[in-house]
Amino acid sequence: MILSDLRSYLKQQHRVALADLVNHFSMDADALRGMLGKWMSKGSVRKLSKETSCGTSCCKCDPALTEFYEWVDK
């Protein structure tokens, strides 16, 4: 996967959990964080606050993957 694939997916989804990115791209979370960091440094992606949840109350999500990222339209 290259950065443009990640950009396209984020633009399409607008807001996505790291866990979804891991599943969609079949990649390690740390590798995805590195690529997301590249887009964040350009101001195209922002990491949402921890208060953002997946919308359920099951508490079965891995806390390390409950990060949410959002594409920023300029």
mmCIF file of C-alpha atoms in Angstrom:
data_model
loop_
_atom_site.group_PDB
_atom_site.id
_atom_site.type_symbol
_atom_site.label_atom_id
_atom_site.label_comp_id
_atom_site.label_asym_id
_atom_site.label_seq_id
_atom_site.Cartn_x
_atom_site.Cartn_y
_atom_site.Cartn_z
ATOM 1 C CA MET A 1 0.000 0.000 0.000
ATOM 2 C CA ILE A 2 1.165 3.504 -0.721
ATOM 3 C CA LEU A 3 0.203 6.852 0.769
ATOM 4 C CA SER A 4 -2.205 7.610 -2.074
ATOM 5 C CA ASP A 5 -4.234 4.465 -1.252
ATOM 6 C CA LEU A 6 -4.542 5.616 2.341
ATOM 7 C CA ARG A 7 -5.504 9.120 1.189
ATOM 8 C CA SER A 8 -8.208 7.767 -1.113
ATOM 9 C CA TYR A 9 -9.665 5.560 1.609
ATOM 10 C CA LEU A 10 -9.680 8.372 4.170
ATOM 11 C CA LYS A 11 -11.300 10.775 1.709
ATOM 12 C CA GLN A 12 -13.985 8.212 0.954
ATOM 13 C CA GLN A 13 -14.691 7.290 4.592
ATOM 14 C CA HIS A 14 -13.929 10.759 6.017
ATOM 15 C CA ARG A 15 -13.564 9.429 9.584
ATOM 16 C CA VAL A 16 -12.138 6.011 10.380
ATOM 17 C CA ALA A 17 -10.841 4.004 13.317
ATOM 18 C CA LEU A 18 -7.302 2.665 13.268
ATOM 19 C CA ALA A 19 -8.756 -0.832 13.740
ATOM 20 C CA ASP A 20 -10.702 -0.419 10.486
ATOM 21 C CA LEU A 21 -7.550 0.679 8.663
ATOM 22 C CA VAL A 22 -5.660 -2.340 10.021
ATOM 23 C CA ASN A 23 -8.409 -4.644 8.737
ATOM 24 C CA HIS A 24 -8.909 -2.902 5.407
ATOM 25 C CA PHE A 25 -5.234 -2.709 4.445
ATOM 26 C CA SER A 26 -4.074 -5.849 6.313
ATOM 27 C CA MET A 27 -1.218 -3.873 7.833
ATOM 28 C CA ASP A 28 0.396 -3.410 11.203
ATOM 29 C CA ALA A 29 -1.030 -0.528 13.263
ATOM 30 C CA ASP A 30 2.388 1.048 13.793
ATOM 31 C CA ALA A 31 3.082 1.103 10.045
ATOM 32 C CA LEU A 32 -0.275 2.792 9.485
ATOM 33 C CA ARG A 33 0.449 5.315 12.233
ATOM 34 C CA GLY A 34 3.636 6.251 10.392
ATOM 35 C CA MET A 35 1.745 6.853 7.164
ATOM 36 C CA LEU A 36 -1.006 8.737 8.973
ATOM 37 C CA GLY A 37 1.708 10.874 10.563
ATOM 38 C CA LYS A 38 2.882 11.882 7.099
ATOM 39 C CA TRP A 39 -0.618 13.112 6.205
ATOM 40 C CA MET A 40 -0.994 14.795 9.616
ATOM 41 C CA SER A 41 2.247 16.729 9.074
ATOM 42 C CA LYS A 42 0.761 18.047 5.816
ATOM 43 C CA GLY A 43 -2.435 19.090 7.623
ATOM 44 C CA SER A 44 -4.607 16.670 5.655
ATOM 45 C CA VAL A 45 -5.438 14.292 8.508
ATOM 46 C CA ARG A 46 -6.149 14.889 12.157
ATOM 47 C CA LYS A 47 -6.301 12.459 15.042
ATOM 48 C CA LEU A 48 -9.530 12.809 16.965
ATOM 49 C CA SER A 49 -9.700 13.047 20.738
ATOM 50 C CA LYS A 50 -10.013 9.942 22.884
ATOM 51 C CA GLU A 51 -13.585 10.900 23.763
ATOM 52 C CA THR A 52 -14.613 9.768 20.278
ATOM 53 C CA SER A 53 -15.919 6.231 20.497
ATOM 54 C CA CYS A 54 -17.008 3.628 18.009
ATOM 55 C CA GLY A 55 -20.614 4.259 18.986
ATOM 56 C CA THR A 56 -21.215 1.068 20.920
ATOM 57 C CA SER A 57 -20.835 0.205 24.569
ATOM 58 C CA CYS A 58 -19.533 -3.357 24.264
ATOM 59 C CA CYS A 59 -15.957 -2.483 25.382
ATOM 60 C CA LYS A 60 -14.529 -5.322 23.277
ATOM 61 C CA CYS A 61 -12.280 -3.115 21.156
ATOM 62 C CA ASP A 62 -8.531 -3.231 21.662
ATOM 63 C CA PRO A 63 -7.729 0.114 23.364
ATOM 64 C CA ALA A 64 -4.540 0.384 21.307
ATOM 65 C CA LEU A 65 -6.634 0.434 18.135
ATOM 66 C CA THR A 66 -9.398 2.781 19.252
ATOM 67 C CA GLU A 67 -7.772 5.773 17.637
ATOM 68 C CA PHE A 68 -9.857 7.720 15.159
ATOM 69 C CA TYR A 69 -8.526 9.716 12.238
ATOM 70 C CA GLU A 70 -10.327 12.183 10.041
ATOM 71 C CA TRP A 71 -9.556 13.561 6.580
ATOM 72 C CA VAL A 72 -9.453 17.358 6.582
ATOM 73 C CA ASP A 73 -10.929 18.978 3.492
ATOM 74 C CA LYS A 74 -8.994 22.093 2.650
#
